[in-house]
Amino acid sequence: MIALSLAEIAEIVGGQAHDIPDPAARITGPVVIDSREVKPGSLFAAFAGERVDGHDYAVRAVEAGAAAVLAARPVGVPAIVVDDVQGALGALARAVVERLGTDVVALTGSAGKTSTKDLIAQVLDRHAPTVWTPGSLNNEIGLPLTALTATGETRHLVLEMGARGIGHIRYLTGLTPPRIGLVLNVGTAHIGEFGGREQIARAKGELVESLPSAEDGGVAVLNADDPLVRAMASRTKARVTLFGEADEAAVRAENVRLTDAGRPSFRLHTPTGCSDVTLRLYGEHHVSNALAAAAVAHELGMPVDEIATALSEAGSLSRWRMEVTERPDGVTIVNDAYNANPESMRAALRALAAMGRAGQARGARTWAVLGKMAELGDASLAEHDAVGRLAVRLNVSKLVAVGDREASWLQLGAYNEGSWGEESVHVSDARAAVDLLRRELRPGDVVLVKASRSVGLEQVALALLDAEGEVAGR
Ligand SMILES: Nc1ncnc2c1ncn2[C@@H]1O[C@H](COP(=O)(O)OP(=O)(O)OP(=O)(O)O)[C@@H](O)[C@H]1O
Ligand SMILES: [Mg+2]
């Protein structure tokens, strides 16, 4: 952050100084909401949560070196007192980003935000100092906290924006107004809370509505292959640029294939030239994410060769997304248990099949340990059935379906596609899956673990990676 004085901060957030001996003292450390993360010179923002009240930790934060507390009431240590701590944090972020004049890139979508944000960050950071959202801190608290880590050096600020309802993205874009806005896709995530895909599109589209006009440099980067995203072109004053497979896309991929390692490889086309890319990430759903990142980098003036090199070297920064680990005994575990939807299930299965190809001749097997895909509404049965069938069509050696109803649909799909005997099994929970796999796995086998977040199937991957590991709740 820029080193603002407590008096300046009080003015920005419209707060009252309490117990502050020196209003000219400056915030020289990070702004934090967890007192354990306080560094010398920090500003500690006290939030009252359901279980803990940050105000109870104010004294501890100052003892640990915080210069002051942003609080909703006096706390007996230096504090700037406001009515609404969240609103004040947002106002501070807005003021800091405005003063720094940092170029903001914001992105949203139903799936792939974090993966794409991590790609954009790694590409842009080669070009100029970049600050980005850590993990998935994409809400009304995480976003200002991230923005407040920008400094005078920062050229690009890459922010993931999440929404669970109408108005959420509008609020976030109000805090850190983006010049470049990227919308990845409109899927079914949180469809229940939104009340339908059109509502999701309405909410995500608030991002492009917030952009400056084309004359003022605003750019909307939209997925040409998603009709609901493409239609957002009519909701923005910004210049629109498309990425994807469609011919009209300015940034496209040609000759997409999966290497034997399960990594997507393609020829990247941009308006200024072409270059070859092989991602270090697994699964072809990352092609779309990589194109989105390339489109943003292109808009920021990066040459195509540099973009291609950066994409080819970018790794996974966030955990449990196609995280590949080889055990000492030669068993490979692919942990993709962070989340799942039909598209990423298919991509993950294809990656698994590609990764198993080389070992198959030597008798090594591929295992798909799958759980339910949540929030699919009426399409749920058909989608689970189709995934079970695809596992068989791709010649995956063993399907282990974990859980209740949806898992039985997965297994039934596999069975109806011609998988008998022990080729596909249905187990009740993670513990049973681990027991089965511990008995059966042989060197050379490749195991994919994937389901929606609520299933918590990472327990299986983690237990398999740690021979002594226990499944939680045992
Ligand atoms: N382009 C994509 N299309 C469909 N699914 C994807 C895509 N990219 C990633 N996924 C899937 O979505 C899961 C979550 O990916 P990621 O964390 O990047 O998304 P997110 O939008 O940030 O999610 P969250 O809403 O939890 O922040 C991945 O594990 C993968 O299964
Ligand atoms: Mg995320």
JSON list of N, CA, C and O in Angstrom, two decimals, residues 112-115 135-138 160 318-322 335-340 449-458:
[
{"chain": "A", "resi": 112, "resn": "GLY", "atom": "N", "xyz": [-13.42, -21.40, -13.68]},
{"chain": "A", "resi": 112, "resn": "GLY", "atom": "CA", "xyz": [-12.11, -21.10, -14.25]},
{"chain": "A", "resi": 112, "resn": "GLY", "atom": "C", "xyz": [-11.55, -19.73, -13.90]},
{"chain": "A", "resi": 112, "resn": "GLY", "atom": "O", "xyz": [-10.51, -19.33, -14.43]},
{"chain": "A", "resi": 113, "resn": "LYS", "atom": "N", "xyz": [-12.22, -19.00, -13.01]},
{"chain": "A", "resi": 113, "resn": "LYS", "atom": "CA", "xyz": [-11.72, -17.66, -12.67]},
{"chain": "A", "resi": 113, "resn": "LYS", "atom": "C", "xyz": [-10.31, -17.72, -12.08]},
{"chain": "A", "resi": 113, "resn": "LYS", "atom": "O", "xyz": [-9.41, -17.01, -12.52]},
{"chain": "A", "resi": 114, "resn": "THR", "atom": "N", "xyz": [-10.15, -18.56, -11.07]},
{"chain": "A", "resi": 114, "resn": "THR", "atom": "CA", "xyz": [-8.84, -18.61, -10.40]},
{"chain": "A", "resi": 114, "resn": "THR", "atom": "C", "xyz": [-7.76, -19.15, -11.34]},
{"chain": "A", "resi": 114, "resn": "THR", "atom": "O", "xyz": [-6.66, -18.60, -11.40]},
{"chain": "A", "resi": 115, "resn": "SER", "atom": "N", "xyz": [-8.08, -20.21, -12.09]},
{"chain": "A", "resi": 115, "resn": "SER", "atom": "CA", "xyz": [-7.09, -20.76, -13.02]},
{"chain": "A", "resi": 115, "resn": "SER", "atom": "C", "xyz": [-6.66, -19.69, -14.01]},
{"chain": "A", "resi": 115, "resn": "SER", "atom": "O", "xyz": [-5.47, -19.53, -14.30]},
{"chain": "A", "resi": 135, "resn": "GLY", "atom": "N", "xyz": [-5.29, -16.98, -4.35]},
{"chain": "A", "resi": 135, "resn": "GLY", "atom": "CA", "xyz": [-6.34, -18.01, -4.30]},
{"chain": "A", "resi": 135, "resn": "GLY", "atom": "C", "xyz": [-7.64, -17.48, -4.89]},
{"chain": "A", "resi": 135, "resn": "GLY", "atom": "O", "xyz": [-7.65, -16.90, -5.98]},
{"chain": "A", "resi": 136, "resn": "SER", "atom": "N", "xyz": [-8.74, -17.66, -4.16]},
{"chain": "A", "resi": 136, "resn": "SER", "atom": "CA", "xyz": [-10.07, -17.25, -4.64]},
{"chain": "A", "resi": 136, "resn": "SER", "atom": "C", "xyz": [-10.65, -16.12, -3.80]},
{"chain": "A", "resi": 136, "resn": "SER", "atom": "O", "xyz": [-11.86, -16.05, -3.63]},
{"chain": "A", "resi": 137, "resn": "LEU", "atom": "N", "xyz": [-9.82, -15.24, -3.29]},
{"chain": "A", "resi": 137, "resn": "LEU", "atom": "CA", "xyz": [-10.34, -14.17, -2.41]},
{"chain": "A", "resi": 137, "resn": "LEU", "atom": "C", "xyz": [-11.03, -13.11, -3.27]},
{"chain": "A", "resi": 137, "resn": "LEU", "atom": "O", "xyz": [-10.50, -12.02, -3.50]},
{"chain": "A", "resi": 138, "resn": "ASN", "atom": "N", "xyz": [-12.22, -13.47, -3.75]},
{"chain": "A", "resi": 138, "resn": "ASN", "atom": "CA", "xyz": [-12.85, -12.66, -4.79]},
{"chain": "A", "resi": 138, "resn": "ASN", "atom": "C", "xyz": [-14.08, -11.90, -4.32]},
{"chain": "A", "resi": 138, "resn": "ASN", "atom": "O", "xyz": [-14.88, -11.45, -5.12]},
{"chain": "A", "resi": 160, "resn": "GLU", "atom": "N", "xyz": [-9.85, -11.15, -9.39]},
{"chain": "A", "resi": 160, "resn": "GLU", "atom": "CA", "xyz": [-10.95, -12.10, -9.58]},
{"chain": "A", "resi": 160, "resn": "GLU", "atom": "C", "xyz": [-12.18, -11.53, -8.88]},
{"chain": "A", "resi": 160, "resn": "GLU", "atom": "O", "xyz": [-12.09, -11.07, -7.75]},
{"chain": "A", "resi": 318, "resn": "SER", "atom": "N", "xyz": [-2.74, -22.35, -7.58]},
{"chain": "A", "resi": 318, "resn": "SER", "atom": "CA", "xyz": [-3.78, -22.63, -6.58]},
{"chain": "A", "resi": 318, "resn": "SER", "atom": "C", "xyz": [-4.00, -24.13, -6.50]},
{"chain": "A", "resi": 318, "resn": "SER", "atom": "O", "xyz": [-3.92, -24.83, -7.51]},
{"chain": "A", "resi": 319, "resn": "ARG", "atom": "N", "xyz": [-4.27, -24.63, -5.31]},
{"chain": "A", "resi": 319, "resn": "ARG", "atom": "CA", "xyz": [-4.21, -26.08, -5.11]},
{"chain": "A", "resi": 319, "resn": "ARG", "atom": "C", "xyz": [-5.48, -26.82, -5.53]},
{"chain": "A", "resi": 319, "resn": "ARG", "atom": "O", "xyz": [-6.54, -26.23, -5.68]},
{"chain": "A", "resi": 320, "resn": "TRP", "atom": "N", "xyz": [-5.30, -28.14, -5.69]},
{"chain": "A", "resi": 320, "resn": "TRP", "atom": "CA", "xyz": [-6.37, -29.10, -5.97]},
{"chain": "A", "resi": 320, "resn": "TRP", "atom": "C", "xyz": [-7.03, -28.91, -7.33]},
{"chain": "A", "resi": 320, "resn": "TRP", "atom": "O", "xyz": [-8.14, -29.34, -7.56]},
{"chain": "A", "resi": 321, "resn": "ARG", "atom": "N", "xyz": [-6.32, -28.21, -8.24]},
{"chain": "A", "resi": 321, "resn": "ARG", "atom": "CA", "xyz": [-6.86, -28.10, -9.60]},
{"chain": "A", "resi": 321, "resn": "ARG", "atom": "C", "xyz": [-5.89, -28.87, -10.49]},
{"chain": "A", "resi": 321, "resn": "ARG", "atom": "O", "xyz": [-4.80, -28.40, -10.77]},
{"chain": "A", "resi": 322, "resn": "MET", "atom": "N", "xyz": [-6.26, -30.07, -10.88]},
{"chain": "A", "resi": 322, "resn": "MET", "atom": "CA", "xyz": [-5.41, -30.94, -11.70]},
{"chain": "A", "resi": 322, "resn": "MET", "atom": "C", "xyz": [-3.97, -30.92, -11.17]},
{"chain": "A", "resi": 322, "resn": "MET", "atom": "O", "xyz": [-3.02, -30.71, -11.91]},
{"chain": "A", "resi": 335, "resn": "ASN", "atom": "N", "xyz": [-5.01, -34.72, -8.43]},
{"chain": "A", "resi": 335, "resn": "ASN", "atom": "CA", "xyz": [-6.01, -34.18, -7.51]},
{"chain": "A", "resi": 335, "resn": "ASN", "atom": "C", "xyz": [-6.72, -33.00, -8.18]},
{"chain": "A", "resi": 335, "resn": "ASN", "atom": "O", "xyz": [-6.17, -31.91, -8.28]},
{"chain": "A", "resi": 336, "resn": "ASP", "atom": "N", "xyz": [-7.95, -33.24, -8.63]},
{"chain": "A", "resi": 336, "resn": "ASP", "atom": "CA", "xyz": [-8.75, -32.16, -9.23]},
{"chain": "A", "resi": 336, "resn": "ASP", "atom": "C", "xyz": [-10.04, -32.01, -8.43]},
{"chain": "A", "resi": 336, "resn": "ASP", "atom": "O", "xyz": [-11.10, -31.74, -8.96]},
{"chain": "A", "resi": 337, "resn": "ALA", "atom": "N", "xyz": [-9.88, -32.18, -7.10]},
{"chain": "A", "resi": 337, "resn": "ALA", "atom": "CA", "xyz": [-11.06, -32.24, -6.24]},
{"chain": "A", "resi": 337, "resn": "ALA", "atom": "C", "xyz": [-11.56, -30.87, -5.82]},
{"chain": "A", "resi": 337, "resn": "ALA", "atom": "O", "xyz": [-12.49, -30.77, -5.03]},
{"chain": "A", "resi": 338, "resn": "TYR", "atom": "N", "xyz": [-10.96, -29.80, -6.36]},
{"chain": "A", "resi": 338, "resn": "TYR", "atom": "CA", "xyz": [-11.41, -28.47, -5.94]},
{"chain": "A", "resi": 338, "resn": "TYR", "atom": "C", "xyz": [-12.88, -28.25, -6.32]},
{"chain": "A", "resi": 338, "resn": "TYR", "atom": "O", "xyz": [-13.67, -27.73, -5.54]},
{"chain": "A", "resi": 339, "resn": "ASN", "atom": "N", "xyz": [-13.23, -28.68, -7.53]},
{"chain": "A", "resi": 339, "resn": "ASN", "atom": "CA", "xyz": [-14.61, -28.50, -7.96]},
{"chain": "A", "resi": 339, "resn": "ASN", "atom": "C", "xyz": [-14.85, -29.29, -9.25]},
{"chain": "A", "resi": 339, "resn": "ASN", "atom": "O", "xyz": [-13.90, -29.82, -9.83]},
{"chain": "A", "resi": 340, "resn": "ALA", "atom": "N", "xyz": [-16.10, -29.36, -9.68]},
{"chain": "A", "resi": 340, "resn": "ALA", "atom": "CA", "xyz": [-16.39, -30.10, -10.91]},
{"chain": "A", "resi": 340, "resn": "ALA", "atom": "C", "xyz": [-17.67, -29.60, -11.55]},
{"chain": "A", "resi": 340, "resn": "ALA", "atom": "O", "xyz": [-18.61, -29.19, -10.88]},
{"chain": "A", "resi": 449, "resn": "VAL", "atom": "N", "xyz": [-8.85, -37.83, -9.16]},
{"chain": "A", "resi": 449, "resn": "VAL", "atom": "CA", "xyz": [-9.84, -37.66, -8.09]},
{"chain": "A", "resi": 449, "resn": "VAL", "atom": "C", "xyz": [-10.58, -36.36, -8.35]},
{"chain": "A", "resi": 449, "resn": "VAL", "atom": "O", "xyz": [-9.97, -35.29, -8.38]},
{"chain": "A", "resi": 450, "resn": "LYS", "atom": "N", "xyz": [-11.90, -36.45, -8.55]},
{"chain": "A", "resi": 450, "resn": "LYS", "atom": "CA", "xyz": [-12.64, -35.23, -8.92]},
{"chain": "A", "resi": 450, "resn": "LYS", "atom": "C", "xyz": [-14.10, -35.29, -8.52]},
{"chain": "A", "resi": 450, "resn": "LYS", "atom": "O", "xyz": [-14.77, -36.31, -8.73]},
{"chain": "A", "resi": 451, "resn": "ALA", "atom": "N", "xyz": [-14.60, -34.20, -8.01]},
{"chain": "A", "resi": 451, "resn": "ALA", "atom": "CA", "xyz": [-16.03, -34.04, -7.68]},
{"chain": "A", "resi": 451, "resn": "ALA", "atom": "C", "xyz": [-16.26, -32.58, -7.36]},
{"chain": "A", "resi": 451, "resn": "ALA", "atom": "O", "xyz": [-15.32, -31.79, -7.31]},
{"chain": "A", "resi": 452, "resn": "SER", "atom": "N", "xyz": [-17.52, -32.24, -7.11]},
{"chain": "A", "resi": 452, "resn": "SER", "atom": "CA", "xyz": [-17.80, -30.86, -6.70]},
{"chain": "A", "resi": 452, "resn": "SER", "atom": "C", "xyz": [-17.23, -30.59, -5.32]},
{"chain": "A", "resi": 452, "resn": "SER", "atom": "O", "xyz": [-16.98, -31.51, -4.54]},
{"chain": "A", "resi": 453, "resn": "ARG", "atom": "N", "xyz": [-17.04, -29.32, -5.02]},
{"chain": "A", "resi": 453, "resn": "ARG", "atom": "CA", "xyz": [-16.40, -28.88, -3.78]},
{"chain": "A", "resi": 453, "resn": "ARG", "atom": "C", "xyz": [-17.06, -29.51, -2.55]},
{"chain": "A", "resi": 453, "resn": "ARG", "atom": "O", "xyz": [-16.40, -29.93, -1.60]},
{"chain": "A", "resi": 454, "resn": "SER", "atom": "N", "xyz": [-18.40, -29.57, -2.56]},
{"chain": "A", "resi": 454, "resn": "SER", "atom": "CA", "xyz": [-19.11, -30.02, -1.36]},
{"chain": "A", "resi": 454, "resn": "SER", "atom": "C", "xyz": [-18.80, -31.46, -0.99]},
{"chain": "A", "resi": 454, "resn": "SER", "atom": "O", "xyz": [-19.00, -31.88, 0.14]},
{"chain": "A", "resi": 455, "resn": "VAL", "atom": "N", "xyz": [-18.29, -32.25, -1.95]},
{"chain": "A", "resi": 455, "resn": "VAL", "atom": "CA", "xyz": [-18.01, -33.67, -1.66]},
{"chain": "A", "resi": 455, "resn": "VAL", "atom": "C", "xyz": [-16.70, -33.80, -0.85]},
{"chain": "A", "resi": 455, "resn": "VAL", "atom": "O", "xyz": [-16.54, -34.75, -0.08]},
{"chain": "A", "resi": 456, "resn": "GLY", "atom": "N", "xyz": [-15.81, -32.84, -1.01]},
{"chain": "A", "resi": 456, "resn": "GLY", "atom": "CA", "xyz": [-14.54, -32.89, -0.25]},
{"chain": "A", "resi": 456, "resn": "GLY", "atom": "C", "xyz": [-13.68, -34.08, -0.61]},
{"chain": "A", "resi": 456, "resn": "GLY", "atom": "O", "xyz": [-13.01, -34.67, 0.22]},
{"chain": "A", "resi": 457, "resn": "LEU", "atom": "N", "xyz": [-13.65, -34.43, -1.88]},
{"chain": "A", "resi": 457, "resn": "LEU", "atom": "CA", "xyz": [-12.95, -35.65, -2.30]},
{"chain": "A", "resi": 457, "resn": "LEU", "atom": "C", "xyz": [-11.42, -35.50, -2.25]},
{"chain": "A", "resi": 457, "resn": "LEU", "atom": "O", "xyz": [-10.71, -36.49, -2.41]},
{"chain": "A", "resi": 458, "resn": "GLU", "atom": "N", "xyz": [-10.93, -34.28, -2.00]},
{"chain": "A", "resi": 458, "resn": "GLU", "atom": "CA", "xyz": [-9.48, -34.12, -1.86]},
{"chain": "A", "resi": 458, "resn": "GLU", "atom": "C", "xyz": [-8.95, -35.02, -0.74]},
{"chain": "A", "resi": 458, "resn": "GLU", "atom": "O", "xyz": [-7.78, -35.41, -0.73]}
]
